[in-house]
Amino acid sequence: MTEATPARRRPPTIHDVAREAGISRGTVSRVLQGGHNVSPEALKAVNAAIRKTGYVVNRHARSLVTQRSDSVAFLLTEPQTRFFEDPNFNQLLRGCTTALAKHDIPLLLMIAGTEEERRRIGRYITSGHVDGVLLVSSHSGNPMVELLDEARMPVVACGKPLGHTSTTPYVAADDNEGARAMVRYLLGTGRRRIATITGPLDTPGGVDRLNGYRETLAEAGLPQDPALVAEGDYSRAGGEAAMTALLAAAPDLDAVFVASDLMADGALAALEQAGRRVPEDVAVGGFDDSTIAANTRPALTTVRQPWDRISAEMVRVLQSLIAGEPPASVILPTELIVRASA
Amino acid sequence: MTEATPARRRPPTIHDVAREAGISRGTVSRVLQGGHNVSPEALKAVNAAIRKTGYVVNRHARSLVTQRSDSVAFLLTEPQTRFFEDPNFNQLLRGCTTALAKHDIPLLLMIAGTEEERRRIGRYITSGHVDGVLLVSSHSGNPMVELLDEARMPVVACGKPLGHTSTTPYVAADDNEGARAMVRYLLGTGRRRIATITGPLDTPGGVDRLNGYRETLAEAGLPQDPALVAEGDYSRAGGEAAMTALLAAAPDLDAVFVASDLMADGALAALEQAGRRVPEDVAVGGFDDSTIAANTRPALTTVRQPWDRISAEMVRVLQSLIAGEPPASVILPTELIVRASA
DNA sequence: CTGAAAGCGCTTACAG
DNA sequence: CTGAAAGCGCTTACAG
């Protein structure tokens, strides 16, 4: 209150740099673009002038002429609570932010929870305020997918978007093979009555992991018993409920493959409640290797999703899309992490 | 691959709207600014033209002349892993995103984990690419605080920044009173050997909650026993370790006030390990009322931080700062949530 | 390799 | 209340 607040000075412009370097603004700009067609002396003078003036490019001015925003939206379309409780979400968000930062591209976080938000965000995105979209949504029939597709927006999804005619490129872990690895491991430890708690069956992780489970049992010559399959919703409470249901339907189960760590944590609670020891009576395998996996009791044997690679690939694919290259999806291998629960 | 990709059409400009409405671009712009000094007929014609053309303002062009970016940075300066595991972080991030969205202001997520990131982000922010900063950092001596202060950047912190000469405005829950309410509650249930697991003592939540604990015991005429105080680090593992240490130092404790739910969850594990029943032998009180509080066993009695209000207030204060109003911090009341653990 | 100039899409005094 | 015009800070053909 006592000190006068000096107005923030206007930052130096390309004009200041040009004057300082004693050359034209066009040449300064050329240096900024990579220094092609610029003499070594000019290059040197400009760089010195930039350092001296503390020049930083004005992105608005640049964007106005290039018609690119050099920014990217990270768009959440899931019902809000779900994803904001999911430890995977944080890893993905952090990974994408970091990967983009390396290219000096800011990430705009957008949450399209309500219909109104969807409209506003749709308008914002399709008006050229971002160059592309990192799309996070797992449930099928997401209206944003169609909208973005029609607007010809470069989009890459996290996980294969289900229930669309459009073919949005995506990046995902190999859900099927991850599930197979886990079930093979459980079989290898002598388990024969292996149950599963799936993710929602309108999500790729729900479907593909269930298929991996089924195929592996079939290959081992084991029967498909409907009593051994329960659908969860990726929440802890959902995992607990599903486990309770499984114990009622198939009291003789000796293992359970759970399609997410969070649900597995809930399953552990249900098993404890039922007086089953883990892993002695029932082996429990999770999926994700999220931050909670090492903290469950017992610590969770699980399938690691390579979130660092997933987010890095999402950014890479999106940038290639923005550059006009044709789309391509990528599937990344998972890794079995053995701890105490199986 | 088979279909030709039509180039994205250039969006309509203010010029298209003006032509459509049969008036000048200046008047269109005035309508966009709120419609002051515009005749009802012109207003109507412009609005119709906007609808017809599907016009959306080009923010880059606008920012270029207004020298404002109409965007805000959400800046994380904590060692990355810490905050990305903290359930509070998600609530804060979601709340801020939603509150800003109502003003049509995008949130740019920035993570300043490494020294290099700090430098790059500092340059980005102080170059006018954002109008203000929502700062998340709890540990004292954060170098970004000084930097932003020198650059005269509008910034509001989540929680009082410690160890700075600058007086960055902040928004926080009433940590002291929240701790008092919990300890009073524990006293009210007859507990007399009440321990505490604090947050890091270079964070406001660490200090203020400890003070609230101490003051309440003193007011009740109880002695201050150093054996009843252990410092945690806001992590689950830290809570577990601290609880184990407390049990060794003060085996007769009958309650523990833990400065975060995550640490309380760890404390519950340690208590179970030690064969102490909760709440019969030891009452456990947490802090935050984060998403995990209802899922611990037993469910956690805790102090709710009003994250929705905190994030809404952070956005409000930041906007008033951007508008040139003088700074003001705000302290929000907490609420005691009684569940099963105490 | 370099400079002069046009233009990106807006806002905002300034006259009227 | 309205239009003409200047200008925000860049990039990019175009000549040379």
XYZ file of C-alpha atoms (C1' of nucleotides) in Angstrom:
716
model
C 0.000 0.000 0.000
C 2.841 2.378 0.774
C 4.962 1.624 -2.269
C 3.838 2.873 -5.607
C 3.405 0.009 -8.021
C 5.392 0.767 -11.155
C 3.406 -0.199 -14.189
C 4.702 -3.319 -15.832
C 6.936 -2.142 -18.618
C 6.081 -3.184 -22.090
C 8.361 -5.978 -23.093
C 10.856 -5.330 -25.889
C 9.639 -6.070 -29.394
C 11.300 -7.338 -32.505
C 11.739 -3.717 -33.401
C 13.921 -3.045 -30.378
C 16.037 -6.044 -31.248
C 16.421 -4.909 -34.846
C 17.525 -1.466 -33.817
C 19.936 -2.863 -31.270
C 21.410 -5.221 -33.855
C 21.420 -2.585 -36.548
C 19.451 -4.624 -39.062
C 15.865 -4.934 -40.265
C 12.988 -6.549 -38.436
C 12.610 -9.081 -41.214
C 16.038 -10.462 -40.543
C 15.387 -10.659 -36.833
C 12.293 -12.648 -37.586
C 14.256 -14.960 -39.832
C 16.652 -15.650 -36.997
C 13.698 -16.455 -34.772
C 12.441 -18.906 -37.400
C 15.643 -20.879 -37.269
C 18.242 -18.660 -38.841
C 17.969 -19.883 -42.419
C 19.076 -17.445 -45.065
C 20.848 -15.298 -42.546
C 24.515 -14.385 -42.639
C 26.642 -15.485 -39.704
C 27.326 -11.894 -38.723
C 23.655 -10.968 -38.744
C 22.853 -14.073 -36.749
C 25.419 -13.159 -34.158
C 24.303 -9.560 -33.918
C 20.677 -10.581 -33.525
C 21.399 -13.149 -30.846
C 23.428 -10.610 -28.928
C 20.641 -8.071 -29.251
C 18.084 -10.587 -28.069
C 20.151 -11.326 -25.004
C 20.775 -7.691 -24.320
C 17.162 -6.605 -24.655
C 15.714 -9.692 -22.986
C 13.437 -10.124 -25.952
C 10.773 -12.814 -25.866
C 8.503 -13.372 -28.817
C 4.937 -12.136 -28.538
C 2.958 -15.243 -29.315
C -0.242 -13.412 -29.994
C 1.330 -11.410 -32.768
C 2.939 -14.510 -34.161
C -0.237 -16.531 -33.986
C -2.147 -13.794 -35.710
C -0.078 -14.192 -38.826
C 0.791 -17.881 -38.717
C -2.792 -18.862 -37.919
C -1.455 -21.337 -35.420
C -1.854 -20.983 -31.680
C 1.108 -23.120 -30.610
C -0.981 -24.452 -27.806
C -2.850 -27.665 -27.214
C -5.976 -28.586 -25.275
C -6.071 -31.444 -22.801
C -9.733 -32.268 -22.865
C -11.489 -34.262 -20.190
C -14.924 -35.477 -21.136
C -15.417 -38.056 -18.444
C -17.980 -37.411 -15.739
C -15.755 -35.301 -13.595
C -15.581 -37.243 -10.394
C -14.523 -40.462 -12.027
C -11.291 -39.287 -13.552
C -10.332 -36.899 -10.863
C -10.211 -39.800 -8.463
C -8.236 -41.971 -10.797
C -4.518 -41.971 -10.054
C -3.858 -42.701 -13.735
C -5.247 -39.341 -14.660
C -2.554 -37.474 -12.790
C 0.222 -39.419 -14.419
C -1.225 -38.781 -17.842
C -1.749 -35.098 -17.224
C 1.705 -34.619 -15.838
C 3.295 -36.597 -18.646
C 1.522 -34.619 -21.345
C 2.339 -31.286 -19.726
C 5.994 -32.176 -19.505
C 6.193 -33.565 -23.018
C 4.552 -30.453 -24.462
C 6.724 -28.151 -22.396
C 9.761 -29.529 -24.182
C 8.334 -28.083 -27.370
C 7.419 -24.891 -25.575
C 3.742 -25.576 -26.051
C 1.387 -24.767 -23.210
C -1.346 -27.192 -22.236
C -4.836 -25.775 -21.784
C -6.860 -27.882 -19.392
C -10.522 -28.126 -20.334
C -13.224 -30.022 -18.539
C -16.372 -30.784 -20.481
C -18.575 -32.143 -17.759
C -21.898 -30.487 -18.486
C -23.703 -29.956 -21.754
C -23.082 -26.235 -21.537
C -19.383 -26.731 -20.968
C -19.279 -29.035 -23.946
C -20.804 -26.368 -26.137
C -18.523 -23.636 -24.939
C -15.425 -25.759 -25.220
C -16.446 -27.004 -28.632
C -16.744 -23.467 -29.845
C -13.471 -22.476 -28.267
C -11.529 -25.365 -29.709
C -12.956 -25.263 -33.180
C -12.294 -21.549 -33.487
C -8.607 -22.050 -33.890
C -7.601 -21.250 -30.328
C -5.689 -24.491 -30.083
C -3.845 -26.459 -32.722
C -4.916 -29.848 -31.488
C -6.566 -31.830 -28.753
C -5.402 -34.539 -26.379
C -8.644 -36.314 -25.653
C -9.295 -38.237 -22.482
C -12.486 -40.198 -22.374
C -13.014 -43.870 -22.105
C -16.728 -44.431 -22.344
C -18.220 -44.956 -25.758
C -20.373 -42.554 -27.657
C -18.604 -39.397 -26.616
C -20.226 -36.467 -28.459
C -17.001 -34.466 -28.516
C -15.364 -37.032 -30.775
C -17.825 -36.422 -33.560
C -17.683 -32.673 -33.111
C -13.911 -32.514 -33.263
C -13.865 -34.831 -36.211
C -16.244 -32.670 -38.195
C -14.167 -29.614 -37.411
C -11.095 -31.436 -38.788
C -9.329 -30.848 -35.537
C -6.158 -32.836 -34.982
C -7.062 -35.152 -32.115
C -5.385 -38.031 -30.391
C -7.213 -40.013 -27.776
C -5.942 -41.848 -24.754
C -7.295 -45.324 -25.401
C -9.330 -46.350 -28.399
C -12.569 -44.357 -28.594
C -15.455 -46.790 -28.845
C -18.695 -46.436 -30.744
C -17.733 -43.980 -33.440
C -17.622 -44.087 -37.172
C -14.740 -41.666 -37.160
C -11.317 -43.136 -36.662
C -9.600 -40.913 -34.164
C -6.025 -42.024 -33.683
C -5.201 -43.142 -30.179
C -2.409 -44.263 -27.911
C -2.946 -47.106 -25.498
C -1.225 -49.814 -23.546
C -1.643 -53.320 -24.857
C -4.622 -54.199 -22.703
C -5.178 -57.590 -24.212
C -1.601 -58.761 -23.828
C -1.352 -57.230 -20.363
C -4.350 -59.220 -19.225
C -2.933 -62.349 -20.805
C 0.357 -61.917 -19.004
C -1.412 -61.617 -15.671
C -3.663 -64.619 -16.198
C -0.749 -66.709 -17.455
C 1.134 -65.737 -14.318
C -1.772 -66.746 -12.083
C -2.053 -70.049 -13.930
C 1.668 -70.510 -13.477
C 1.296 -70.265 -9.718
C -1.190 -73.118 -9.815
C -4.475 -71.224 -9.694
C -7.321 -72.808 -11.589
C -10.498 -71.009 -10.495
C -9.520 -67.573 -11.687
C -12.197 -64.879 -11.542
C -12.092 -61.427 -13.047
C -13.485 -58.016 -12.208
C -13.725 -56.115 -15.469
C -13.817 -52.428 -16.199
C -17.002 -50.956 -17.665
C -17.734 -52.874 -20.843
C -18.221 -49.726 -22.866
C -14.572 -48.863 -22.386
C -11.666 -50.343 -24.312
C -9.884 -51.304 -21.098
C -12.999 -53.108 -19.965
C -13.425 -55.061 -23.168
C -9.828 -55.831 -24.095
C -8.717 -56.967 -20.666
C -11.723 -59.260 -20.390
C -10.911 -60.728 -23.777
C -7.314 -61.313 -22.757
C -8.547 -63.109 -19.647
C -10.977 -65.283 -21.581
C -8.568 -66.180 -24.330
C -5.869 -67.206 -21.897
C -8.203 -69.441 -19.934
C -9.393 -71.010 -23.174
C -5.851 -71.619 -24.324
C -5.180 -73.344 -21.017
C -8.157 -75.618 -21.629
C -10.157 -74.140 -18.770
C -13.927 -73.606 -19.001
C -15.554 -70.182 -19.233
C -17.620 -69.859 -16.077
C -19.957 -66.820 -16.031
C -19.939 -66.989 -12.254
C -16.296 -65.961 -12.378
C -16.909 -62.674 -14.201
C -18.180 -59.464 -12.606
C -18.280 -56.011 -14.102
C -16.816 -53.101 -12.142
C -16.747 -49.385 -12.727
C -13.084 -48.564 -12.045
C -13.935 -47.288 -8.571
C -12.799 -48.708 -5.277
C -16.344 -49.210 -4.078
C -17.218 -50.912 -7.354
C -14.328 -53.329 -6.936
C -15.418 -54.155 -3.431
C -18.990 -54.831 -4.494
C -17.893 -56.933 -7.443
C -15.617 -59.022 -5.262
C -18.389 -59.640 -2.773
C -20.637 -60.754 -5.605
C -17.964 -63.077 -6.978
C -17.435 -64.709 -3.592
C -21.132 -65.380 -3.381
C -21.379 -66.754 -6.919
C -18.156 -68.753 -6.875
C -16.995 -69.396 -3.325
C -14.293 -71.720 -4.571
C -12.404 -69.120 -6.575
C -8.684 -69.093 -5.886
C -7.611 -66.011 -7.802
C -9.009 -62.826 -9.245
C -7.700 -60.619 -12.004
C -8.962 -57.089 -11.416
C -8.911 -54.611 -14.312
C -7.649 -51.685 -12.231
C -5.606 -51.177 -9.085
C -8.254 -49.017 -7.502
C -10.845 -51.758 -7.911
C -8.283 -54.298 -6.708
C -7.900 -52.289 -3.530
C -11.630 -52.554 -3.027
C -11.471 -56.275 -3.776
C -8.822 -56.702 -1.086
C -11.156 -55.079 1.420
C -13.973 -57.437 0.449
C -11.689 -60.446 0.731
C -10.511 -59.358 4.164
C -14.101 -58.860 5.171
C -14.841 -62.399 4.017
C -11.916 -63.792 5.928
C -9.991 -64.889 2.854
C -6.242 -64.568 3.065
C -4.362 -62.949 0.199
C -2.536 -64.527 -1.523
C -2.845 -67.826 0.356
C -6.565 -68.346 -0.261
C -7.071 -65.965 -3.122
C -4.410 -64.457 -5.340
C -5.181 -60.913 -6.497
C -3.789 -59.304 -9.623
C -4.410 -55.684 -10.547
C -3.900 -53.455 -13.551
C -2.186 -50.058 -13.917
C 0.625 -50.151 -11.391
C -0.717 -46.848 -10.167
C 0.610 -45.085 -7.101
C -1.633 -47.058 -4.792
C -0.371 -50.470 -5.942
C 2.646 -50.484 -3.652
C 0.559 -49.284 -0.706
C -2.193 -51.872 -0.592
C -2.034 -54.680 1.965
C -0.611 -56.894 0.712
C 1.160 -54.916 -1.994
C -0.393 -55.510 -5.360
C 0.906 -57.703 -8.129
C -0.190 -55.811 -11.195
C 0.272 -54.904 -14.857
C 2.119 -51.677 -15.436
C 0.802 -49.190 -17.923
C 3.703 -47.092 -19.215
C 2.150 -43.690 -18.607
C 5.295 -41.774 -19.401
C 5.490 -43.384 -22.785
C 1.758 -43.102 -23.367
C 1.754 -39.384 -22.760
C 4.934 -38.818 -24.746
C 3.471 -40.741 -27.678
C 0.207 -38.873 -27.500
C 2.085 -35.622 -27.820
C 4.258 -36.950 -30.619
C 1.303 -38.259 -32.618
C -0.619 -35.042 -32.105
C 2.265 -32.952 -33.332
C 2.654 -35.053 -36.430
C -1.058 -34.679 -37.063
C -0.782 -30.928 -36.683
C 2.098 -30.995 -39.133
C -0.270 -32.560 -41.628
C 0.990 -36.109 -41.530
C -1.481 -38.982 -41.760
C -2.860 -40.456 -38.523
C -1.472 -43.528 -36.814
C -2.400 -45.170 -33.534
C 0.144 -46.708 -31.227
C -0.040 -49.622 -28.834
C 2.568 -49.838 -26.097
C 3.657 -52.972 -24.257
C 2.823 -53.467 -20.589
C 4.921 -55.056 -17.887
C 4.002 -57.548 -15.198
C 4.965 -56.282 -11.747
C 5.054 -59.007 -9.129
C 4.534 -57.988 -5.521
C 2.883 -59.835 -2.639
C -0.772 -60.232 -3.561
C -0.219 -62.975 -6.144
C -6.624 -42.129 -46.463
C -9.085 -42.335 -49.312
C -10.954 -39.130 -48.611
C -9.335 -35.848 -49.385
C -9.064 -33.743 -46.264
C -10.633 -30.361 -46.979
C -8.476 -27.654 -45.514
C -9.993 -26.109 -42.447
C -11.716 -22.989 -43.618
C -10.628 -19.741 -42.139
C -13.130 -18.691 -39.539
C -15.215 -15.590 -40.204
C -13.726 -12.318 -39.011
C -15.179 -9.152 -37.646
C -15.075 -7.919 -41.198
C -17.485 -10.590 -42.386
C -19.828 -9.722 -39.568
C -19.673 -6.027 -40.394
C -20.470 -6.636 -44.042
C -23.296 -8.988 -43.144
C -24.753 -6.447 -40.745
C -24.148 -3.563 -43.090
C -22.181 -1.485 -40.639
C -18.546 -0.762 -39.816
C -16.098 -3.011 -38.060
C -15.720 -0.506 -35.264
C -19.345 -0.868 -34.341
C -19.122 -4.637 -34.412
C -16.212 -4.418 -32.037
C -18.190 -2.153 -29.746
C -20.934 -4.719 -29.599
C -18.352 -7.321 -28.694
C -17.109 -5.097 -25.883
C -20.530 -4.999 -24.289
C -22.685 -2.960 -26.607
C -22.156 0.449 -25.039
C -22.681 3.426 -27.332
C -24.427 1.289 -29.890
C -27.952 1.873 -31.178
C -30.508 -0.863 -30.588
C -30.851 -1.469 -34.328
C -27.113 -1.801 -34.836
C -26.912 -4.126 -31.857
C -29.614 -6.305 -33.281
C -28.105 -6.394 -36.732
C -24.696 -7.289 -35.368
C -25.997 -10.045 -33.142
C -27.904 -11.510 -36.049
C -24.829 -11.319 -38.240
C -22.728 -12.984 -35.570
C -25.197 -15.833 -35.350
C -25.448 -16.160 -39.082
C -21.723 -16.158 -39.734
C -20.834 -18.219 -36.673
C -18.322 -15.598 -35.718
C -16.024 -16.212 -32.773
C -13.527 -13.600 -31.694
C -9.901 -14.204 -32.546
C -8.225 -13.917 -29.204
C -4.781 -13.471 -30.594
C -5.791 -10.377 -32.501
C -7.598 -9.060 -29.481
C -4.713 -9.765 -27.139
C -2.323 -8.063 -29.492
C -4.079 -4.771 -29.032
C -5.372 -5.076 -25.493
C -2.053 -6.393 -24.206
C -3.935 -8.894 -22.123
C -3.925 -12.605 -22.774
C -7.210 -13.494 -21.084
C -5.585 -16.614 -19.799
C -4.175 -17.667 -16.467
C -1.402 -20.016 -15.406
C -1.901 -22.716 -12.796
C 1.640 -23.133 -11.586
C 2.851 -26.141 -9.681
C 6.201 -25.722 -8.030
C 6.099 -28.629 -5.665
C 8.423 -31.554 -6.285
C 6.235 -33.219 -8.828
C 5.496 -36.540 -7.216
C 4.266 -35.072 -3.977
C 1.396 -33.097 -5.335
C 0.436 -35.456 -8.046
C -0.263 -38.045 -5.391
C -2.224 -35.688 -3.254
C -5.973 -35.996 -3.711
C -6.335 -32.337 -2.719
C -4.468 -31.306 -5.810
C -7.113 -32.693 -8.117
C -9.902 -30.927 -6.346
C -8.058 -27.659 -6.495
C -7.181 -28.030 -10.140
C -10.680 -28.974 -11.116
C -12.185 -26.159 -9.079
C -9.918 -23.537 -10.595
C -10.510 -24.779 -14.126
C -14.245 -24.653 -13.668
C -14.234 -21.255 -11.985
C -12.095 -19.771 -14.745
C -14.187 -21.375 -17.456
C -17.161 -19.372 -16.256
C -15.251 -16.260 -17.241
C -14.166 -17.877 -20.478
C -10.574 -17.895 -19.354
C -8.450 -20.904 -20.149
C -6.143 -22.381 -17.554
C -2.580 -23.127 -18.622
C -1.073 -25.899 -16.554
C 2.620 -25.407 -15.843
C 4.886 -27.647 -13.834
C 8.107 -26.154 -12.565
C 9.849 -29.211 -11.232
C 13.390 -28.722 -12.465
C 15.579 -25.659 -12.502
C 15.376 -25.513 -16.265
C 11.598 -25.694 -16.213
C 11.534 -22.917 -13.661
C 13.598 -20.726 -15.943
C 11.535 -21.401 -19.015
C 8.248 -20.941 -17.209
C 9.481 -17.786 -15.547
C 10.309 -16.330 -18.918
C 7.018 -17.420 -20.387
C 4.911 -16.013 -17.602
C 6.703 -12.728 -17.219
C 6.520 -12.052 -20.942
C 2.860 -11.279 -20.789
C 1.595 -14.623 -22.034
C -0.718 -14.902 -19.055
C -2.481 -12.231 -17.059
C -1.937 -13.838 -13.709
C -0.823 -16.903 -11.806
C -2.537 -19.332 -9.475
C 0.389 -20.571 -7.449
C 0.469 -23.928 -5.758
C 3.392 -24.543 -3.501
C 3.456 -25.162 0.163
C 7.098 -25.381 1.133
C 8.865 -22.231 2.140
C 11.494 -20.416 0.147
C 9.982 -20.988 -3.262
C 12.114 -19.120 -5.809
C 9.151 -18.542 -8.117
C 7.461 -16.316 -5.546
C 10.284 -13.801 -5.637
C 10.505 -13.932 -9.409
C 6.811 -13.332 -9.941
C 6.820 -10.580 -7.378
C 9.643 -8.730 -9.097
C 7.853 -9.024 -12.398
C 4.764 -7.458 -10.799
C 2.737 -10.424 -11.863
C -0.697 -10.764 -10.309
C -0.451 -13.973 -8.308
C -2.526 -15.647 -5.665
C -1.229 -18.601 -3.745
C -3.025 -21.593 -2.339
C -2.007 -21.378 1.298
C 0.194 -18.712 2.815
C 3.640 -18.725 1.207
C 6.236 -18.991 3.947
C 9.687 -17.470 4.105
C 9.324 -14.497 1.804
C 9.615 -10.783 2.221
C 7.011 -10.304 -0.477
C 3.414 -10.502 0.601
C 1.702 -12.605 -1.995
C -2.031 -12.761 -1.327
C -3.325 -16.231 -0.638
C -6.447 -18.235 -0.027
C -6.498 -20.928 2.620
C -8.709 -22.873 4.946
C -8.557 -21.893 8.582
C -5.932 -24.428 9.566
C -5.621 -23.264 13.126
C -9.307 -23.334 13.875
C -9.749 -26.629 12.004
C -7.112 -28.257 14.195
C -8.702 -26.767 17.292
C -12.102 -28.153 16.358
C -10.663 -31.631 15.949
C -8.722 -31.595 19.197
C -11.703 -30.201 21.072
C -13.775 -33.016 19.626
C -11.245 -35.625 20.731
C -11.156 -34.103 24.206
C -14.930 -34.170 24.242
C -14.923 -37.918 23.699
C -12.778 -38.312 26.770
C -9.323 -38.647 25.217
C -6.484 -37.220 27.275
C -3.262 -38.514 25.715
C -3.712 -36.959 22.332
C -0.792 -37.184 19.925
C -0.350 -35.412 16.617
C 1.321 -36.114 13.308
C 2.115 -32.765 11.749
C 2.686 -31.756 8.164
C 6.153 -30.541 7.191
C 6.973 -27.642 9.451
C 8.037 -25.436 6.573
C 4.464 -25.446 5.286
C 1.618 -23.319 6.628
C -0.574 -26.395 7.098
C 2.187 -27.998 9.099
C 2.713 -25.030 11.377
C -0.824 -23.768 11.848
C -2.397 -27.132 12.550
C 0.277 -27.923 15.095
C -0.350 -24.584 16.780
C -4.069 -25.235 16.899
C -3.368 -28.597 18.523
C -1.029 -27.129 21.084
C -3.219 -24.210 21.983
C -6.256 -26.405 22.494
C -4.397 -28.771 24.795
C -3.075 -25.835 26.768
C -6.523 -24.347 27.076
C -7.715 -27.681 28.442
C -4.966 -27.585 31.038
C -3.114 -30.531 29.543
C 0.698 -30.676 29.419
C 2.714 -30.357 26.197
C 4.485 -33.680 25.809
C 7.127 -33.748 23.048
C 6.703 -37.502 22.874
C 3.230 -36.885 21.478
C 4.395 -34.900 18.476
C 5.843 -36.366 15.274
C 6.496 -34.616 11.989
C 5.172 -36.165 8.803
C 5.564 -35.283 5.150
C 1.975 -35.486 3.900
C 2.611 -38.917 2.388
C 0.977 -42.166 3.385
C 4.317 -43.791 4.141
C 5.334 -40.771 6.210
C 2.153 -41.063 8.263
C 2.779 -44.710 8.879
C 6.344 -44.110 10.007
C 5.334 -41.231 12.256
C 2.610 -43.309 13.885
C 5.027 -46.122 14.554
C 7.431 -43.658 16.152
C 4.664 -42.190 18.301
C 3.608 -45.605 19.553
C 7.176 -46.278 20.603
C 7.607 -42.909 22.322
C 4.198 -42.758 23.952
C 2.629 -46.212 24.155
C -0.178 -44.865 26.291
C -1.564 -42.441 23.687
C -5.297 -42.725 23.213
C -5.821 -40.463 20.211
C -3.941 -38.939 17.335
C -4.706 -35.885 15.259
C -3.120 -36.321 11.841
C -2.602 -33.248 9.664
C -3.728 -34.947 6.449
C -6.002 -37.802 5.446
C -3.297 -39.479 3.422
C -1.005 -39.579 6.454
C -3.949 -40.694 8.580
C -4.426 -43.638 6.272
C -0.801 -44.561 6.873
C -1.316 -44.108 10.612
C -4.255 -46.510 10.502
C -2.021 -49.108 8.910
C 0.600 -48.649 11.632
C -2.039 -48.915 14.338
C -3.422 -52.102 12.850
C 0.089 -53.467 12.628
C 0.548 -52.672 16.319
C -2.704 -54.368 17.224
C -4.428 -51.194 18.383
C -8.117 -50.971 17.649
C -9.519 -47.797 16.115
C -11.307 -46.010 17.653
C -11.561 -48.178 20.778
C -7.883 -48.005 21.749
C -6.823 -45.045 19.689
C -9.055 -42.415 18.117
C -7.776 -41.086 14.796
C -8.649 -37.692 13.333
C -7.538 -36.584 9.891
C -7.494 -33.360 7.926
C -8.759 -32.531 4.414
C -11.816 -34.731 3.977
C -10.235 -35.840 0.735
C -11.664 -38.583 -1.414
C -9.910 -41.270 0.562
C -11.415 -40.271 3.917
C -14.621 -42.198 3.402
C -12.737 -45.247 2.163
C -10.316 -45.888 4.986
C -11.049 -48.617 7.520
C -12.575 -47.397 9.687
C -13.833 -44.359 7.781
C -12.017 -41.243 8.849
C -13.268 -38.530 11.129
C -11.656 -35.471 9.659
C -11.655 -31.727 9.032
C -13.043 -30.671 5.704
C -11.205 -28.165 3.596
C -13.716 -26.404 1.340
C -11.857 -26.891 -1.926
C -14.661 -25.599 -4.082
C -14.695 -22.341 -2.204
C -10.917 -22.179 -2.019
C -10.545 -22.485 -5.764
C -13.411 -20.108 -6.478
C -11.893 -17.522 -4.144
C -8.456 -17.934 -5.668
C -9.909 -17.135 -9.059
C -11.903 -14.214 -7.724
C -8.933 -12.683 -5.939
C -6.723 -13.149 -8.952
C -9.190 -11.435 -11.211
C -9.500 -8.480 -8.883
C -5.720 -8.261 -8.810
C -5.608 -8.307 -12.595
C -8.200 -5.558 -12.600
C -5.777 -3.478 -10.567
C -7.426 -3.728 -7.190
C -5.284 -4.021 -4.072
C -4.452 -7.487 -2.766
C -6.356 -9.282 -0.029
C -5.976 -12.763 1.373
C -8.909 -14.874 2.413
C -9.309 -17.492 5.123
C -12.189 -19.929 4.813
C -13.817 -21.881 7.632
C -13.418 -25.643 7.869
C -15.948 -28.213 8.981
C -15.591 -31.170 11.308
C -16.748 -34.382 9.634
C -17.415 -37.175 12.077
C -17.131 -40.737 10.802
C -16.020 -43.918 12.528
C -12.361 -43.443 13.400
C -12.941 -41.063 16.294
C 21.453 -12.748 -47.795
C 18.517 -8.502 -46.770
C 15.077 -4.687 -46.514
C 10.579 -2.604 -47.403
C 5.979 -3.520 -47.269
C 1.727 -5.834 -46.820
C -1.226 -8.021 -43.881
C -2.915 -11.193 -39.894
C -7.881 -9.600 -36.929
C -8.769 -6.940 -33.646
C -9.556 -2.273 -30.435
C -9.800 2.467 -29.591
C -9.223 7.259 -29.513
C -10.732 10.770 -32.725
C -13.932 13.366 -35.496
C -18.155 14.023 -36.683
C -24.192 6.750 -31.959
C -20.907 5.714 -35.935
C -17.072 5.372 -39.369
C -12.267 5.910 -40.847
C -7.863 5.138 -39.459
C -4.000 4.014 -36.730
C -1.660 0.596 -34.535
C -0.793 -3.809 -31.571
C 3.974 -7.199 -32.895
C 4.815 -10.364 -35.767
C 5.805 -13.255 -40.581
C 6.515 -13.739 -45.313
C 6.484 -13.350 -50.141
C 8.726 -10.077 -53.178
C 12.474 -7.514 -55.132
C 16.859 -6.760 -55.213
